[in-house]
CSV table of C-alpha atoms in Angstrom, one decimal:
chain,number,residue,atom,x,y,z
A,105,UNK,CA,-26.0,24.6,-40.0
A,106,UNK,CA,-28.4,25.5,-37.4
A,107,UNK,CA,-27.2,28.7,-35.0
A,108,UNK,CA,-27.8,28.5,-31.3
A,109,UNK,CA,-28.8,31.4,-29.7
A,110,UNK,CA,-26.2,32.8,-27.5
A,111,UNK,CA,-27.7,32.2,-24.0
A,112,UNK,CA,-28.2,28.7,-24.6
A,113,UNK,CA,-24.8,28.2,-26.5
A,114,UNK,CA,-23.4,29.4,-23.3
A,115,UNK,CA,-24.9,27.1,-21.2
A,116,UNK,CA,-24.1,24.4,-23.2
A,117,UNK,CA,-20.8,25.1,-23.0
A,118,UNK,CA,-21.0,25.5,-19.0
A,119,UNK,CA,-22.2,22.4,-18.8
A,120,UNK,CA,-19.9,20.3,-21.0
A,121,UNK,CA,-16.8,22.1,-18.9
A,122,UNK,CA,-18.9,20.9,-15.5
A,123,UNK,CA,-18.9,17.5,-17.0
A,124,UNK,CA,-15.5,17.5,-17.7
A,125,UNK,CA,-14.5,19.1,-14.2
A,126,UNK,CA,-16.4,16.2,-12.7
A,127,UNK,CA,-14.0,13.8,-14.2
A,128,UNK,CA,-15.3,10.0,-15.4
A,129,UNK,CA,-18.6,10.5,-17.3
A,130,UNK,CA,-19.7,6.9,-16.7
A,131,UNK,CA,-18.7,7.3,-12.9
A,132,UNK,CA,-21.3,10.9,-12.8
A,133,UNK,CA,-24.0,9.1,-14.6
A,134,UNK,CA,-25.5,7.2,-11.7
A,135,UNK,CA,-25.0,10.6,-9.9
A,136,UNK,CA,-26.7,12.6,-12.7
A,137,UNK,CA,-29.6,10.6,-12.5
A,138,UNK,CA,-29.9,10.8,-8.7
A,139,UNK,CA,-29.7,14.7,-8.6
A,140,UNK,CA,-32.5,14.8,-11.5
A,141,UNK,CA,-34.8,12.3,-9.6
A,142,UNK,CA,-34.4,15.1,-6.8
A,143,UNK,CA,-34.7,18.0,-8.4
A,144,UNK,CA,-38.2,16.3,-9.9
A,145,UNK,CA,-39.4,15.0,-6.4
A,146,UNK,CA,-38.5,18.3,-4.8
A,147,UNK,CA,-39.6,21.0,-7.8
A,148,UNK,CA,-36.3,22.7,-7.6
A,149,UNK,CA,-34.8,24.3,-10.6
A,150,UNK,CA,-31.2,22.4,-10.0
A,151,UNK,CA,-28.9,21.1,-7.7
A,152,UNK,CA,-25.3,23.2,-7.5
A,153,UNK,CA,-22.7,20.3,-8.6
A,154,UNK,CA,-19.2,20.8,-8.4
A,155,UNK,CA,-16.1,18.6,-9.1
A,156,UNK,CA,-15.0,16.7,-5.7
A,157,UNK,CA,-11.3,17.5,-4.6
A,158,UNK,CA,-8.3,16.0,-6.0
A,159,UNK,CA,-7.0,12.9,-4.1
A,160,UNK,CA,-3.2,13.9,-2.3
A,161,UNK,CA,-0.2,13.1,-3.7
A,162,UNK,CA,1.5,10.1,-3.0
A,163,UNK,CA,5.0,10.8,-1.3
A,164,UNK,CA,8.4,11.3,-3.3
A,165,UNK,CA,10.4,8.5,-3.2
A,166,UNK,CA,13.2,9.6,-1.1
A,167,UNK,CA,10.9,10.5,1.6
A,168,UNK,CA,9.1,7.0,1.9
A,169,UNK,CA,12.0,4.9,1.8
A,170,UNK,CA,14.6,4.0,4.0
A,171,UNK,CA,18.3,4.5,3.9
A,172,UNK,CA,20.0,1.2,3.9
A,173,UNK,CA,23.6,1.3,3.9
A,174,UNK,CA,25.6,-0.8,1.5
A,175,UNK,CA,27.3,-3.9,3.2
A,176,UNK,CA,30.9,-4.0,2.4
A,177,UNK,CA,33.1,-7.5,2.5
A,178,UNK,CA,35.8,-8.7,0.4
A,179,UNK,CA,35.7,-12.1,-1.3
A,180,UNK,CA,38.2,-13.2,0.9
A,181,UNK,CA,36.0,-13.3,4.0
A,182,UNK,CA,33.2,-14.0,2.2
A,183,UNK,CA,34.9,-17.4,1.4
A,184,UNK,CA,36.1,-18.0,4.9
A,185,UNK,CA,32.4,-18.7,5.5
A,186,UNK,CA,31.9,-20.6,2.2
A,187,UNK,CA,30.3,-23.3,4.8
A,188,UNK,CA,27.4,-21.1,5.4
A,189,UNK,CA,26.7,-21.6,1.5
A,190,UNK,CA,26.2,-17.3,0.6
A,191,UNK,CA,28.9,-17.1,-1.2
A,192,UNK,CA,27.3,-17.9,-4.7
A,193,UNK,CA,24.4,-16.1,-3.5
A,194,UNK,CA,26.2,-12.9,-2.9
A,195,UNK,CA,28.1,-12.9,-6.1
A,196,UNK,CA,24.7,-13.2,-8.1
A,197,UNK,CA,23.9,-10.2,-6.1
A,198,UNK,CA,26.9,-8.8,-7.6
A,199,UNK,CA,27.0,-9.3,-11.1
A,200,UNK,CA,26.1,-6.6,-13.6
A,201,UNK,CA,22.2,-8.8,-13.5
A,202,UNK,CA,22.1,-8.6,-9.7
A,203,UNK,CA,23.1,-5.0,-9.5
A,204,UNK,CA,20.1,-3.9,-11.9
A,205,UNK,CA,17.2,-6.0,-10.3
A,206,UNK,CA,13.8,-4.5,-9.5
A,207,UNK,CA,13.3,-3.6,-5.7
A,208,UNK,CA,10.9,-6.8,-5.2
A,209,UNK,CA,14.2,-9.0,-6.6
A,210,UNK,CA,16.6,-7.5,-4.3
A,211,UNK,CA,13.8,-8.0,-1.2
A,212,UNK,CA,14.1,-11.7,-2.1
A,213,UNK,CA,17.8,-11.6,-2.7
A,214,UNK,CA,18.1,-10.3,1.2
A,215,UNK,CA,15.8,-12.6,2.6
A,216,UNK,CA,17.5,-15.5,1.3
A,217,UNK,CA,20.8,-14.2,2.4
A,218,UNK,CA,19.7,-13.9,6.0
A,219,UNK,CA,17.9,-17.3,5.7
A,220,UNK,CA,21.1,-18.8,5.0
A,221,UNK,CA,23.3,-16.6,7.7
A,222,UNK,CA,20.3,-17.3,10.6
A,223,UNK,CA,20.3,-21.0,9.6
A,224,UNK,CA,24.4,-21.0,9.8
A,225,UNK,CA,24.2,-19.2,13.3
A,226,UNK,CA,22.1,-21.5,14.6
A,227,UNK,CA,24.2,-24.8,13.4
A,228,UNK,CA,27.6,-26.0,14.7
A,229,UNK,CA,29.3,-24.2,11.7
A,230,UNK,CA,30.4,-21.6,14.0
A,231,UNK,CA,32.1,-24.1,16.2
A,232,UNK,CA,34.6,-24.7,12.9
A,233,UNK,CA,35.4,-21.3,11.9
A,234,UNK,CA,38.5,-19.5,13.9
A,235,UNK,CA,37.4,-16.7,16.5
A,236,UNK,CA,37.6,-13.2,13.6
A,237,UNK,CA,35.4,-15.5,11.3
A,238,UNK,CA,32.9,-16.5,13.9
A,239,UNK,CA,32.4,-12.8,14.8
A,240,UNK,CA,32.2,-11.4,11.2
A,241,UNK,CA,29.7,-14.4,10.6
A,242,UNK,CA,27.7,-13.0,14.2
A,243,UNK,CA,28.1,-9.3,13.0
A,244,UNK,CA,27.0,-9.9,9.6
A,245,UNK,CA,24.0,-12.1,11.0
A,246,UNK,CA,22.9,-9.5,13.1
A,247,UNK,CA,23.2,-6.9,10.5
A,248,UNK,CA,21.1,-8.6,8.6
A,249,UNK,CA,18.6,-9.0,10.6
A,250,UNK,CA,18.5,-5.6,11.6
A,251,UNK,CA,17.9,-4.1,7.5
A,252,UNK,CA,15.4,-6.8,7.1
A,253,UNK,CA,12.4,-5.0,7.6
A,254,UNK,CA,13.6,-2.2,6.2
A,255,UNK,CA,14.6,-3.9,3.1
A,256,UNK,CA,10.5,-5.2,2.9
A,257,UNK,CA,9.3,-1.6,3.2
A,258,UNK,CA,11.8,-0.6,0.7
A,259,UNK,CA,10.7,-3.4,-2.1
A,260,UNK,CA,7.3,-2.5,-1.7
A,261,UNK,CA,7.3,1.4,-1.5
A,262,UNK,CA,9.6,1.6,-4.2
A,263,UNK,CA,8.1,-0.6,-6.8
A,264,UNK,CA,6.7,0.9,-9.7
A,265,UNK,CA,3.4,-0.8,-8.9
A,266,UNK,CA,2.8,0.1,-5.7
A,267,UNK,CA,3.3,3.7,-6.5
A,268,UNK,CA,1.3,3.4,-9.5
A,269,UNK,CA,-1.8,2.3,-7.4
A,270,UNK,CA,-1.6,5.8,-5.6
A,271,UNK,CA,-1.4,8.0,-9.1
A,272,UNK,CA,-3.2,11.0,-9.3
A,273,UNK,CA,-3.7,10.0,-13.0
A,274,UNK,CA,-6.9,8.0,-12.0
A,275,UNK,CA,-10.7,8.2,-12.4
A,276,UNK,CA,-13.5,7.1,-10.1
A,277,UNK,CA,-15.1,3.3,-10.5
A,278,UNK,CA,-18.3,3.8,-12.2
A,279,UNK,CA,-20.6,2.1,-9.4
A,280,UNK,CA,-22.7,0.1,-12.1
A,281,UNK,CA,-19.9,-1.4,-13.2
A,282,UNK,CA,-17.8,-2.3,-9.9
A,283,UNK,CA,-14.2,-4.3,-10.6
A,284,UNK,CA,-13.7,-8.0,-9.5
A,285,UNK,CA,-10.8,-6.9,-7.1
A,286,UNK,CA,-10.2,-10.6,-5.7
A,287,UNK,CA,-6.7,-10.7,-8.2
A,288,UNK,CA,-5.6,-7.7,-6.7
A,289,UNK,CA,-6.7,-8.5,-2.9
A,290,UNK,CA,-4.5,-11.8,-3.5
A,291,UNK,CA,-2.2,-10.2,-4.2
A,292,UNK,CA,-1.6,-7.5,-0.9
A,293,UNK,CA,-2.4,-10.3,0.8
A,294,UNK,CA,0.5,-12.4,-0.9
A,295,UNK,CA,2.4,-9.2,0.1
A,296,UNK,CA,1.6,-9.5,3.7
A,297,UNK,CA,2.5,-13.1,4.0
A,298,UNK,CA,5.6,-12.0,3.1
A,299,UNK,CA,6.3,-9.4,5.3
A,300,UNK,CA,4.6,-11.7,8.4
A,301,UNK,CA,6.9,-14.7,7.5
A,302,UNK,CA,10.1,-12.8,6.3
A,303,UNK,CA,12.2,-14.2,9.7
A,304,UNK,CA,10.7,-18.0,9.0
A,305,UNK,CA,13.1,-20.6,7.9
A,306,UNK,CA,10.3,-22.3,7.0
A,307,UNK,CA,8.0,-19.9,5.0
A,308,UNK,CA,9.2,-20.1,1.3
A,309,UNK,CA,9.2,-17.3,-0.9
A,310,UNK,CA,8.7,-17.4,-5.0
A,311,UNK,CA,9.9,-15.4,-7.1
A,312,UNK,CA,7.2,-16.2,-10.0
A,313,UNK,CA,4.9,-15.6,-7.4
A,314,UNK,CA,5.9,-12.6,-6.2
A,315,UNK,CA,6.1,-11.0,-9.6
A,316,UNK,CA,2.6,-12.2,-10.9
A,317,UNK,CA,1.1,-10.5,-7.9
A,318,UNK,CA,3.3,-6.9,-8.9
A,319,UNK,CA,2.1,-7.7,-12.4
A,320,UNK,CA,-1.6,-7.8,-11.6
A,321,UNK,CA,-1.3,-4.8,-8.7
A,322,UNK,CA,0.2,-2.9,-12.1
A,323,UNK,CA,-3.2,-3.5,-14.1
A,324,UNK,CA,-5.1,-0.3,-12.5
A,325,UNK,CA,-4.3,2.2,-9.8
A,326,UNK,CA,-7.1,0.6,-7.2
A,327,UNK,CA,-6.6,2.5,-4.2
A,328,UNK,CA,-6.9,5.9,-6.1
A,329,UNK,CA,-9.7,5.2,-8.1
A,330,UNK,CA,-11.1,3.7,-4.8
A,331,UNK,CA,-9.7,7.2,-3.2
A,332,UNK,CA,-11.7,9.3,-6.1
A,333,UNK,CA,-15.1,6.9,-6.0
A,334,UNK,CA,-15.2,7.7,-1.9
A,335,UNK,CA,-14.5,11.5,-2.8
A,336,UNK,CA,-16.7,11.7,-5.4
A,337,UNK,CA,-19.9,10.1,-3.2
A,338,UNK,CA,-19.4,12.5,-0.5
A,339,UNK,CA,-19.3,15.3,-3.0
A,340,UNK,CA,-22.5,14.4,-4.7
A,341,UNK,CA,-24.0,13.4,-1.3
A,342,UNK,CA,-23.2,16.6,-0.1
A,343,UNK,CA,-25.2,18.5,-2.8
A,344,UNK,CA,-28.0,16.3,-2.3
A,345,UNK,CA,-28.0,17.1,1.3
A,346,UNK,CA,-27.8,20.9,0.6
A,347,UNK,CA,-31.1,20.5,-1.6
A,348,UNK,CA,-33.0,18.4,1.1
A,349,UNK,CA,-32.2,20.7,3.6
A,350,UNK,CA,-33.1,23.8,1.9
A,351,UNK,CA,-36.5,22.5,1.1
A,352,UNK,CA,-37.4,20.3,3.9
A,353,UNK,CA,-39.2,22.9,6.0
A,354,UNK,CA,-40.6,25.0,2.6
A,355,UNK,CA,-42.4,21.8,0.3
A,356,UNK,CA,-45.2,19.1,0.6
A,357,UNK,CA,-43.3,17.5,-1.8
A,358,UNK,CA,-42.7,13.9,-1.3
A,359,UNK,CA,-39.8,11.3,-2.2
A,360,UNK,CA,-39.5,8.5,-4.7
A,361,UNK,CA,-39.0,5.7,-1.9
A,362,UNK,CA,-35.6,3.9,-3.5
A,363,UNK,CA,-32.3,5.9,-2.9
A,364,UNK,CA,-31.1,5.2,-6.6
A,365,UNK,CA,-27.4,5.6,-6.2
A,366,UNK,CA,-26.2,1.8,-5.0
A,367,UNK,CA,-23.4,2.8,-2.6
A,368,UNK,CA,-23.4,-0.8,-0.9
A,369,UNK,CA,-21.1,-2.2,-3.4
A,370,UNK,CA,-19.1,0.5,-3.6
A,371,UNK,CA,-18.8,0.6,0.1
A,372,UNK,CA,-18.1,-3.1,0.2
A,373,UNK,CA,-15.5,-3.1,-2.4
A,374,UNK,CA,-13.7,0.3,-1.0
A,375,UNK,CA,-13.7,-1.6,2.8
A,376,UNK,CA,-12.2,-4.3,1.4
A,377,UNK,CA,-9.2,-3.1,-0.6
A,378,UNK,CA,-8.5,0.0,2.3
A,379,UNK,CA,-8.9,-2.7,4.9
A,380,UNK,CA,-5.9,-4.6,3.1
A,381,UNK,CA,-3.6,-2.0,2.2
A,382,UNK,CA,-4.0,-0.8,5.6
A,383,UNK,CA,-3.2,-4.3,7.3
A,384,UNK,CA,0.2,-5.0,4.7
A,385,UNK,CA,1.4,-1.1,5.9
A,386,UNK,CA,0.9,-2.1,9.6
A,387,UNK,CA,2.2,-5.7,9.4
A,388,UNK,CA,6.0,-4.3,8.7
A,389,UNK,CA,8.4,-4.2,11.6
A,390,UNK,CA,9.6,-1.0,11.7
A,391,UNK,CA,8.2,2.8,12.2
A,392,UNK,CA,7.4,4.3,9.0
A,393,UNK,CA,8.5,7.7,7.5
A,394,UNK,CA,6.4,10.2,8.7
A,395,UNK,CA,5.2,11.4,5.1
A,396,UNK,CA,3.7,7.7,4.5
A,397,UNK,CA,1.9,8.0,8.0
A,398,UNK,CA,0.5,11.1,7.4
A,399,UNK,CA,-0.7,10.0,3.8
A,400,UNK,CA,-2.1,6.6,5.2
A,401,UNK,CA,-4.0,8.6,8.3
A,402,UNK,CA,-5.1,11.4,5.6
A,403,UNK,CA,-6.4,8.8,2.8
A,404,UNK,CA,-6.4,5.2,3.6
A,405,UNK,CA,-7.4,5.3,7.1
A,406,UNK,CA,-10.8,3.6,8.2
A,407,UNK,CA,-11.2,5.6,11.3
A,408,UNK,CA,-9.9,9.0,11.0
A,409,UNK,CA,-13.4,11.6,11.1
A,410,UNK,CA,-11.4,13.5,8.7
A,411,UNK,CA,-10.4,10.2,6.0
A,412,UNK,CA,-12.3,9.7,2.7
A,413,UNK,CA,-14.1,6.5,4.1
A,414,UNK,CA,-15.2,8.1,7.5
A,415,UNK,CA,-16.5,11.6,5.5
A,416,UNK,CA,-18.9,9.1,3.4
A,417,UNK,CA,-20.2,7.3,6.0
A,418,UNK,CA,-21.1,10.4,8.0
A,419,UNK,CA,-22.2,12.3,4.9
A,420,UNK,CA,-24.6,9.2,4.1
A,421,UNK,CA,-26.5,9.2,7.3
A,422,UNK,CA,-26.9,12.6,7.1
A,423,UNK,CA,-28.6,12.3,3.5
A,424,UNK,CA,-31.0,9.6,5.3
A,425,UNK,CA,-31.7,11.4,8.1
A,426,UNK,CA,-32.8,14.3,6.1
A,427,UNK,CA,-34.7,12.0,3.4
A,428,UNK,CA,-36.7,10.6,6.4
A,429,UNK,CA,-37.9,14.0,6.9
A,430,UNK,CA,-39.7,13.6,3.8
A,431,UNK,CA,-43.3,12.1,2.7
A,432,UNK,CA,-43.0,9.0,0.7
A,433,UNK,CA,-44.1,8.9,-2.4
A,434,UNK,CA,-47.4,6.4,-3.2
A,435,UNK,CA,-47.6,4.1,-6.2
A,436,UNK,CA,-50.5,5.5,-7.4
């Protein structure tokens, strides 16, 4: 077996360890390929790559939820307002199935039950029941009504799939090979409907529905390989920069005239999703923790100069500003 000599066994092994740093090798390609169509326009040895920053960490669970205290009634008053029809509903919520159900089963299990109290209220019912029943039926109503929202926030930010979408465990999209996101934008949106329509009698929820959409949000982590695609273009943009701008006053070289990298799908795709995820955190009626508004302003906001989508688009005027500095290449 052939023996490399030591320097270049050593930068062989540099540069399998940079590759690795840089995380998704079919994500880097398209960037590979831009930094060498550089270094060749410009006759410079290399371009200085380093792996782009780890996306943040999505906040522990007891920090992003809400504290919802556990209503208390006995059966007894419960079936003093067996007219208002909750009293099969609330032992289903009960039993040893009911107790066990997933966050998004429990958010459907509460809007039903204030469906059915609001839709009471609002009858004669009341008229029927004897003064203490009338106000336990008003104080539970407005109770009700009250953890609602916070019960929506709850179902979402503690589902396994939604957290999932955020992991840290995640690769940047390979901009050759983009996703077809439309299965997973239906299903935010289906999310947001929810969260808009939770106080309409009329608005019906599904719970087939509602699980397919968890199902197919469980599929990849979007946002942070979205997060990681964003991070990653402004590193390699950076670079680039660097190398124009060190050689822009020092060469006669000139530039190839097509910017090889296609970033307009990968923009397109990233303003969709973070415009989404975005719009279902704001439609909910009610303040959010702290720690998920910080992460959303850090990460997932569209306007913050300091945000993943704000640093590329910066980043990417600079890189044309400084590539109009340059001669363009001729065909011949």
């Amino acid at each position: 077996m052939a023996l490399y000599p030591q320097p270049i066994l050593w930068l062989a092994i540099s540069a399998s360890l940079l590759v690795a740093g840089c995380g998704n090798s079919s994500a880097e390609q398209p960037w590979v390929e831009y930094h060498q169509q550089l270094i060749r326009d410009l006759s410079i040895a290399d371009i200085e790559r380093h792996p782009p920053p780890n996306i943040g960490e999505f906040p522990e669970r007891r920090e992003r939820l809400f504290n919802i205290p556990e209503t208390r009634e006995g059966m007894l008053n419960i079936y003093a307002l067996r007219e208002c029809q909750i009293t099969s509903l609330i032992a289903a919520r009960n039993n040893q199935l009911g107790r066990v159900a997933p966050p998004s089963q429990h958010w459907l299990y509460e809007r039903a039950l204030w469906q059915r109290l609001s839709a009471c209220w609002n009858s004669d019912i009341p008229d029927r029941l004897s003064d203490d029943n009338k106000a336990r039926l008003a104080e539970l109503t407005e109770l009700k009504t009250e953890q609602l929202p916070a019960v929506s926030w709850n179902a979402i930010f503690d589902s396994e799939e939604w957290e999932k979408s955020f992991s840290r465990a995640s690769a940047p999209l390979n901009s050759a090979e983009l996703p077809n996101i439309d299965n997973q934008l239906a299903a935010v949106n289906y999310l947001e409907r929810m969260v808009t329509h939770q106080f309409s009698q009329a608005w019906q929820q599904d719970s087939s529905v509602l699980e397919n959409h968890l199902k197919v949000l469980q599929e990849r982590p979007l946002t942070a390989e979205i997060l990681r695609t964003l991070l990653l273009a402004h590193q390699r943009l950076t670079e680039a920069n660097a190398a124009l701008e060190s050689t822009r006053l020092t060469t006669n070289e000139c530039l190839q005239d097509d910017f090889s990298v296609e970033l307009n799908q990968v923009e397109r795709i990233s303003l969709k999703w973070l415009t989404a995820i975005n719009r279902l955190i704001n439609a909910h009626q009610i303040t959010p923790p702290e720690v998920v508004k910080n992460y959303q302003n850090t990460w997932l906001s569209l306007r913050n100069p300091q945000a993943p989508w704000q640093q590329l688009q910066r980043v990417k005027m600079e890189h044309q500003a400084l590539r109009d500095q340059f001669n363009r290449c001729s065909d011949n």
